[in-house]
PDB file of C-alpha atoms in Angstrom:
ATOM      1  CA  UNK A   1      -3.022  23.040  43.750  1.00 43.00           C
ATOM      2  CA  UNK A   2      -3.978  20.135  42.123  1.00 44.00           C
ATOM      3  CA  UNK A   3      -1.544  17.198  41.608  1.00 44.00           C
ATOM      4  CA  UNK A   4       0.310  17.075  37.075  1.00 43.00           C
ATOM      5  CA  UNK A   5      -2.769  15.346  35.567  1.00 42.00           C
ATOM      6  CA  UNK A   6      -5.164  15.308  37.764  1.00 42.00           C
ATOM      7  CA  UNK A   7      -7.198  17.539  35.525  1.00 43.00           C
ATOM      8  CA  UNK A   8      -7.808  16.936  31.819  1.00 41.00           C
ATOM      9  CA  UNK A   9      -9.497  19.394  29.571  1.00 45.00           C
ATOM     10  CA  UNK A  10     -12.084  18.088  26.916  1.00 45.00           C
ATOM     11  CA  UNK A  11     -12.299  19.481  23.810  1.00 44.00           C
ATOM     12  CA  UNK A  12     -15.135  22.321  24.873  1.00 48.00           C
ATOM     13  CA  UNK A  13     -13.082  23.187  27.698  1.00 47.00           C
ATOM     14  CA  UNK A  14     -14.746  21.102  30.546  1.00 46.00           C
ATOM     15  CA  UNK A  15     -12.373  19.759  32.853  1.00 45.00           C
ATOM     16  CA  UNK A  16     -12.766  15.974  33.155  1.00 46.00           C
ATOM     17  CA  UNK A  17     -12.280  14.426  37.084  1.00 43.00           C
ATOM     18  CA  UNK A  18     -11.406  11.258  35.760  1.00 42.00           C
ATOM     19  CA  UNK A  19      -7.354  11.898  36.023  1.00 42.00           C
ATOM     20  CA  UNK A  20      -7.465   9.230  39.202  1.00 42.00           C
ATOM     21  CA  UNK A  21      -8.032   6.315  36.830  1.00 41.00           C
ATOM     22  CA  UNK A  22      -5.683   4.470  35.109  1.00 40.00           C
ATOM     23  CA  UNK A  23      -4.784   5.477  31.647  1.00 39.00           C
ATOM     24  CA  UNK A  24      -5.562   1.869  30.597  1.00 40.00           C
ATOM     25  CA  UNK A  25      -9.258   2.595  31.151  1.00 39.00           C
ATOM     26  CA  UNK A  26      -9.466   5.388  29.203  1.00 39.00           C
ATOM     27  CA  UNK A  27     -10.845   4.376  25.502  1.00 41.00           C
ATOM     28  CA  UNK A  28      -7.908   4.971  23.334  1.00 44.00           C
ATOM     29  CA  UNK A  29     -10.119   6.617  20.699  1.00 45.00           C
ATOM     30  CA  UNK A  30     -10.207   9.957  22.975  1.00 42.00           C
ATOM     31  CA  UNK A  31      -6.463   9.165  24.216  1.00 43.00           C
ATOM     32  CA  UNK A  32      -5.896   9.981  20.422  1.00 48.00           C
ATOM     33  CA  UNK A  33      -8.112  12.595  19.542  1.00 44.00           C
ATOM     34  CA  UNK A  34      -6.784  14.535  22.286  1.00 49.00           C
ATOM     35  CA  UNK A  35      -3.269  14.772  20.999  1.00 66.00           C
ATOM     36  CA  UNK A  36      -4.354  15.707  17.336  1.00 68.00           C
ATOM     37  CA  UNK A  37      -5.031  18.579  15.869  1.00 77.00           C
ATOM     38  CA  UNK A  38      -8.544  19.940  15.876  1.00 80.00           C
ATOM     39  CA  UNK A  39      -8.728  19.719  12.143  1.00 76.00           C
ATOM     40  CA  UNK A  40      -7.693  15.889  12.009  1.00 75.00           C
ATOM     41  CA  UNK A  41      -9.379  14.923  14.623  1.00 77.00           C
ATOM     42  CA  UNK A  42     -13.180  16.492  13.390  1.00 77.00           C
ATOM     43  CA  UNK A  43     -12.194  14.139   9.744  1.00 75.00           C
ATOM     44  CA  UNK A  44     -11.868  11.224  11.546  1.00 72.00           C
ATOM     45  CA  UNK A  45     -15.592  11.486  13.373  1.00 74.00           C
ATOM     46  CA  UNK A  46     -16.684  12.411   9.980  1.00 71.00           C
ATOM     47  CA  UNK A  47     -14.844   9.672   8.013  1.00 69.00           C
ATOM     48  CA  UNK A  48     -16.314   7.403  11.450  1.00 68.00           C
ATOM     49  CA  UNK A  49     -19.614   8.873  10.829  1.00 65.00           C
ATOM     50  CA  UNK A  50     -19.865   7.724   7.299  1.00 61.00           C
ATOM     51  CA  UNK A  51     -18.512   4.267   8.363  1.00 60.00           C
ATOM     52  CA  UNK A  52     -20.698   1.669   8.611  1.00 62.00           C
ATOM     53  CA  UNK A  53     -23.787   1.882  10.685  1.00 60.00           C
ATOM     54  CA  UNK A  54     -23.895  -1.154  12.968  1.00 61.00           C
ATOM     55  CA  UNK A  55     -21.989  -3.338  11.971  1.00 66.00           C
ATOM     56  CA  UNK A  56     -18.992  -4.122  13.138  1.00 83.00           C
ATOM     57  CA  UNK A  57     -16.646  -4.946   9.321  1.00 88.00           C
ATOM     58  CA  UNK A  58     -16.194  -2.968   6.316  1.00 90.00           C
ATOM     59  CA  UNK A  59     -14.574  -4.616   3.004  1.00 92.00           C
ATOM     60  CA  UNK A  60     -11.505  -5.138   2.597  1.00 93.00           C
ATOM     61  CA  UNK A  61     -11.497  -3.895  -0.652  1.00 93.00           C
ATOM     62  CA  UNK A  62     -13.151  -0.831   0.366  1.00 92.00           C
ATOM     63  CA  UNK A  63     -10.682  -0.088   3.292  1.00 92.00           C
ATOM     64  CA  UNK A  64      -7.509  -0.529   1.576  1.00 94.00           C
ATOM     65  CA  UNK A  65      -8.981   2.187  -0.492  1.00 94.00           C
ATOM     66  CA  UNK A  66     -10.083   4.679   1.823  1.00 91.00           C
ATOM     67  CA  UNK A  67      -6.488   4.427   3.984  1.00 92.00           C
ATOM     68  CA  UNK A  68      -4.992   5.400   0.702  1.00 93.00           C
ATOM     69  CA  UNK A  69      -3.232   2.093   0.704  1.00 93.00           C
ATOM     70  CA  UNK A  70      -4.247   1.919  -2.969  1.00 93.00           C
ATOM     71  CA  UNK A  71      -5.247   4.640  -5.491  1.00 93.00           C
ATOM     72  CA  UNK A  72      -8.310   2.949  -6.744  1.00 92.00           C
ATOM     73  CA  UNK A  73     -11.259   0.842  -5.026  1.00 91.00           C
ATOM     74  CA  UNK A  74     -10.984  -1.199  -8.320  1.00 93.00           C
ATOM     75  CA  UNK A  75      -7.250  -1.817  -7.947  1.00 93.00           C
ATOM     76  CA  UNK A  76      -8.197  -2.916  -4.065  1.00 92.00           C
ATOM     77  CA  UNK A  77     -10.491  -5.433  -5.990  1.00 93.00           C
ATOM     78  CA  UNK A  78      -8.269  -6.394  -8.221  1.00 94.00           C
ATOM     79  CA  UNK A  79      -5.277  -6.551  -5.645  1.00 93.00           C
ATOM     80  CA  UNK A  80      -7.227  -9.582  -3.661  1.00 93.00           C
ATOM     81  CA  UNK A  81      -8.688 -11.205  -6.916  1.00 94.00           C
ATOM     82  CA  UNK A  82      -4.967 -11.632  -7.829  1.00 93.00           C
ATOM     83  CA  UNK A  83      -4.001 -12.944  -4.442  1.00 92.00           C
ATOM     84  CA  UNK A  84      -2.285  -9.698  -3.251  1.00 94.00           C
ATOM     85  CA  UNK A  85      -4.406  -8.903  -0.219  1.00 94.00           C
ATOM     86  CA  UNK A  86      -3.966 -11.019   3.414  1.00 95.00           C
ATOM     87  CA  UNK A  87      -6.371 -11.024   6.225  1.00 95.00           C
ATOM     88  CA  UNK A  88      -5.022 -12.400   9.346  1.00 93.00           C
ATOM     89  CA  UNK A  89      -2.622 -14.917   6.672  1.00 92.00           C
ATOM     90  CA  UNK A  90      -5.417 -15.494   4.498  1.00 94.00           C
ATOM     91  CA  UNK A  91      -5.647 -14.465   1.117  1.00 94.00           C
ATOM     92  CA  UNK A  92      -9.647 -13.274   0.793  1.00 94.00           C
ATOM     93  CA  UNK A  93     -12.053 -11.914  -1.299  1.00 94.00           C
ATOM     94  CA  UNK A  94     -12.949  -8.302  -2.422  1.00 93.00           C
ATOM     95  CA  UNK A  95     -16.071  -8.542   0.037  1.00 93.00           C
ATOM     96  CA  UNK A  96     -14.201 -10.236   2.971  1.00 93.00           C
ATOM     97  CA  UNK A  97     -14.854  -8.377   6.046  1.00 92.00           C
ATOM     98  CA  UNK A  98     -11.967  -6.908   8.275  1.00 93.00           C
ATOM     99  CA  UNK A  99     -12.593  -5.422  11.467  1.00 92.00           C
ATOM    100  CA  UNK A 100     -10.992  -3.692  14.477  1.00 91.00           C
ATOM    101  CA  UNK A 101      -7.394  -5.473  15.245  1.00 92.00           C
ATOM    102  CA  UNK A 102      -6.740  -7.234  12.012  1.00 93.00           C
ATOM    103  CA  UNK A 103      -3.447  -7.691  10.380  1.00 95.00           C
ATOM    104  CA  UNK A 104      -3.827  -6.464   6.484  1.00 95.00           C
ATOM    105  CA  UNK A 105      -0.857  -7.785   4.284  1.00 95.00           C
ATOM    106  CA  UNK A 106      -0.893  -6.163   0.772  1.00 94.00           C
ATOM    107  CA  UNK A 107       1.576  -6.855  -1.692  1.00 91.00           C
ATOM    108  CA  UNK A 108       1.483  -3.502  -4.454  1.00 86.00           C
ATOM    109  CA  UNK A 109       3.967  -1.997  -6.165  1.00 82.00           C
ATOM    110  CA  UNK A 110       6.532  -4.535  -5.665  1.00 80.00           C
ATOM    111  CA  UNK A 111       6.440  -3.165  -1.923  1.00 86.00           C
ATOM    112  CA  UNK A 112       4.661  -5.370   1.195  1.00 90.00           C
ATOM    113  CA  UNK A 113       2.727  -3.396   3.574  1.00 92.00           C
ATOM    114  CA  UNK A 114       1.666  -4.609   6.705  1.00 94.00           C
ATOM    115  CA  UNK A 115      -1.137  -2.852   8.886  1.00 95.00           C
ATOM    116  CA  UNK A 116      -3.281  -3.768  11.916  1.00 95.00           C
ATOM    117  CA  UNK A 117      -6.854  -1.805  11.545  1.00 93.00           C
ATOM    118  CA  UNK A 118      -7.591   0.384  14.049  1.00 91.00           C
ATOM    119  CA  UNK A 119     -10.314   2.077  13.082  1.00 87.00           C
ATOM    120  CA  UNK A 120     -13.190   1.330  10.066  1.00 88.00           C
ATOM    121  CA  UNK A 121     -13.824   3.918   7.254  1.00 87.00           C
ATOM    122  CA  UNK A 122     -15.930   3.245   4.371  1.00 85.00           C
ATOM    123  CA  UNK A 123     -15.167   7.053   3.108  1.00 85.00           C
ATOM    124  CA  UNK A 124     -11.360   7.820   1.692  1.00 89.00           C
ATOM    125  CA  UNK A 125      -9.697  10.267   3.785  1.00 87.00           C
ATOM    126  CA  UNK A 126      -6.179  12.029   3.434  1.00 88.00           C
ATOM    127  CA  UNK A 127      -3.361  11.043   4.027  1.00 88.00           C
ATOM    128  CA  UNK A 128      -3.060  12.796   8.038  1.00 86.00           C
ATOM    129  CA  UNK A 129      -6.556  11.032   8.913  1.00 87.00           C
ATOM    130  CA  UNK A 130      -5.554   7.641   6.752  1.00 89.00           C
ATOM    131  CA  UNK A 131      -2.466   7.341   9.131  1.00 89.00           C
ATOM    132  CA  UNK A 132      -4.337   7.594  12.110  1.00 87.00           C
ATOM    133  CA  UNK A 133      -6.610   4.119  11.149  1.00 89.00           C
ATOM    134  CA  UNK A 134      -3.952   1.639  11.284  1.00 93.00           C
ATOM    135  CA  UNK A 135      -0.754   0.809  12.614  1.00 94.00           C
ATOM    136  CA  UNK A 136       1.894   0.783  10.020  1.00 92.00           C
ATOM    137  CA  UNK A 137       4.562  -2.653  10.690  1.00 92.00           C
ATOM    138  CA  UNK A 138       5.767  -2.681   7.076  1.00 90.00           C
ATOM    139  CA  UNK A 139       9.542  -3.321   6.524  1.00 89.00           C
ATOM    140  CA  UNK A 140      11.248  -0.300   5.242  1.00 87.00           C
ATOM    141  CA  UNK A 141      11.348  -0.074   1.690  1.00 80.00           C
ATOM    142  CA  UNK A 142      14.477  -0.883   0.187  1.00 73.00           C
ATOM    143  CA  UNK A 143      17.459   2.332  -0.406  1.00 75.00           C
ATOM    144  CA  UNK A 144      17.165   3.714  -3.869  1.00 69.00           C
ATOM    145  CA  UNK A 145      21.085   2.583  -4.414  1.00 64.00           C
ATOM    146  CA  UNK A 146      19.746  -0.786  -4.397  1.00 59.00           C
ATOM    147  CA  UNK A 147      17.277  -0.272  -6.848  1.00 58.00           C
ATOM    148  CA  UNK A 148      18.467  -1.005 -10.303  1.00 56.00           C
ATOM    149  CA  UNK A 149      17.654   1.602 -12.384  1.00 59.00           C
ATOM    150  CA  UNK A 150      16.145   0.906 -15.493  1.00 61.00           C
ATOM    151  CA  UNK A 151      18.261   1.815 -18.845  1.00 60.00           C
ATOM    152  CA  UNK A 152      19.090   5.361 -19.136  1.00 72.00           C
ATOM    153  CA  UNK A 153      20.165   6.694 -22.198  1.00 73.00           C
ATOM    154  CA  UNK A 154      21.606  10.058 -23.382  1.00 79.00           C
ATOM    155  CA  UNK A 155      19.036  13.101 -24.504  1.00 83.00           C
ATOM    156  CA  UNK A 156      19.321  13.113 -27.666  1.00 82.00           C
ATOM    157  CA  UNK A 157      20.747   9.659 -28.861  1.00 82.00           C
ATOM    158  CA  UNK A 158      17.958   8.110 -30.605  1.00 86.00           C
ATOM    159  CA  UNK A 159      16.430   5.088 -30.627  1.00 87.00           C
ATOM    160  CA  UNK A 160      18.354   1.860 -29.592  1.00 84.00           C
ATOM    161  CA  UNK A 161      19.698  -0.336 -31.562  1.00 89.00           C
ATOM    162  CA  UNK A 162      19.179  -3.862 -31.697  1.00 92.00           C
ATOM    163  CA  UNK A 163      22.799  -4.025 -29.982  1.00 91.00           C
ATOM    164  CA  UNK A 164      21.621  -1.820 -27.075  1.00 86.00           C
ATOM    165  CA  UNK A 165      18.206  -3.438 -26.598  1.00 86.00           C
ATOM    166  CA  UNK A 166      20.159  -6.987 -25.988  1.00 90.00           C
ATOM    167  CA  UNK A 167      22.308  -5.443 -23.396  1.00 86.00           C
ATOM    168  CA  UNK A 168      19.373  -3.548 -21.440  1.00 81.00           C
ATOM    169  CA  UNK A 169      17.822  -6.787 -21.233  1.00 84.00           C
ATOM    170  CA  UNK A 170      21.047  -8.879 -20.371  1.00 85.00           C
ATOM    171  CA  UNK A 171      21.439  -5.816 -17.452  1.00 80.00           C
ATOM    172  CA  UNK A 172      17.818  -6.391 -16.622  1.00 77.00           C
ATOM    173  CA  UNK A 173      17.459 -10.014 -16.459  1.00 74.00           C
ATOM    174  CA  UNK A 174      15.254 -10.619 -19.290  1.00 69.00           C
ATOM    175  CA  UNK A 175      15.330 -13.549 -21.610  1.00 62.00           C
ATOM    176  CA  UNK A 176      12.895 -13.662 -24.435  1.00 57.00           C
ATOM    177  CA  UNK A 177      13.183 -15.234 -28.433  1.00 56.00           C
ATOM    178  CA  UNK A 178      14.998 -12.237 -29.777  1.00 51.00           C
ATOM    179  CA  UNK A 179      18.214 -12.078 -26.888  1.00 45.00           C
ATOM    180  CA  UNK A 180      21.503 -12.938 -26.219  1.00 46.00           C
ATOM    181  CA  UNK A 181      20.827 -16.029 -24.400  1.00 48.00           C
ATOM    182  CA  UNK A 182      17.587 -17.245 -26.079  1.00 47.00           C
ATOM    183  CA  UNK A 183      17.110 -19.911 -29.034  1.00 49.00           C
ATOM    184  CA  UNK A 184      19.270 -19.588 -31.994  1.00 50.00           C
ATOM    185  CA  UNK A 185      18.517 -19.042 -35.494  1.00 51.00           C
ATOM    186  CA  UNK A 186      15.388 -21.305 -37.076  1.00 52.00           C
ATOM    187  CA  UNK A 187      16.843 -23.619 -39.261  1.00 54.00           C
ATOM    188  CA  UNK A 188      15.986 -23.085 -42.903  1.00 55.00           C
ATOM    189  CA  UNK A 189      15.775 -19.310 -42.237  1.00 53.00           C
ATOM    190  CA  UNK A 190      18.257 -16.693 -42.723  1.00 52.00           C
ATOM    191  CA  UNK A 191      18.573 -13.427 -40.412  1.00 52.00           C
ATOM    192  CA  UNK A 192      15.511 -11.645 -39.823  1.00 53.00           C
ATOM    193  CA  UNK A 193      13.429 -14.504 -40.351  1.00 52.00           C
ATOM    194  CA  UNK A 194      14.003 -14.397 -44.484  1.00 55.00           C
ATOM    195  CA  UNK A 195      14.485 -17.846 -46.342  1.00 59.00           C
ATOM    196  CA  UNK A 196      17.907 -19.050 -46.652  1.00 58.00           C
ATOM    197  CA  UNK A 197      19.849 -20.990 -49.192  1.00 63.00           C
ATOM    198  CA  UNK A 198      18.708 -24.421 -49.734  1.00 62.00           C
ATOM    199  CA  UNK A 199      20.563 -27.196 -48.558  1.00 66.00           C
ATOM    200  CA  UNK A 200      21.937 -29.187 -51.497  1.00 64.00           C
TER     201      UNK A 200
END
């Protein structure tokens, strides 16, 4: 009998006689699509096949959109126009190029994700394949507790007043012309911006 792992099967069923090698030799593209499931494992040749031919980069723009990192290829765009997206700790371009072992930073949704590309896709996949082309070190998001939730009000209770609108934004940190802690009163003017008495 042959020695635990001496054998592998491939996916037709061939055995493989290659168990005597180290398991660093093997490529770690068939290390993976061994241990998938058939069906995720035939989109990500597919999603491979209609990556790009010969070359060895896709854009970045492009790739944060087909890992589902962002909804939109035009919110990608926008994401590194605005300074959002990090290759490698610099902030690039929608056409930069990322390839195989690059850190991607994005900052979207008031939430920091950090991946290392593992594999390049020009075609968005779902979400099983997506996982499967990058390495996911983000820091966990933060607990919904900590969240502040935004200002709830009864069903039913109307429209706020101007009394409730100053303490939603007092609760949510916002200062502006109209609230508690902004400017005073023009001079000149009465409330609501009408003209006051004259000054004798």
């Amino acid at each position: 009998m042959a020695s635990e792992g001496a054998r592998y099967e491939g996916t037709d069923g061939t055995t493989d006689g290659t168990a005597d090698a180290a398991p660093e030799s093997r490529s770690s593209d068939t290390k993976d699509t061994k241990t998938l499931d058939p069906k995720v494992a035939a989109a990500i040749a597919a999603a491979e096949a209609a990556g790009p031919q010969g070359a060895s980069t896709v854009r970045v723009d492009s790739w944060i959109w087909s890992v589902r990192l962002v909804k939109t290829r035009s919110m990608g765009a926008t994401a590194c126009r605005g300074g959002h997206v990090r290759v490698n700790g610099e902030r690039v371009k929608p056409a930069h190029g990322v390839r195989v072992g690059d850190e991607v930073r994005l900052r979207h949704e008031g939430r920091e994700r950090v991946v290392v590309v593992t594999r390049l896709i020009r075609k968005r996949v779902g979400p099983p394949v997506a996982t499967q082309c990058y390495i996911d070190n983000s820091p966990p998001p933060p607990p919904r507790e900590a969240v502040a939730p935004a200002g709830i009000r009864d069903r039913g209770a109307g429209r706020p007043t101007k009394r409730d609108r100053r303490e939603m934004e007092r609760l949510r940190g916002v200062t502006g012309p109209g609230s508690v802690s902004g400017p005073g009163p023009v001079p000149g003017k009465g409330v609501g911006g009408a003209p006051g008495k004259p000054r004798p």
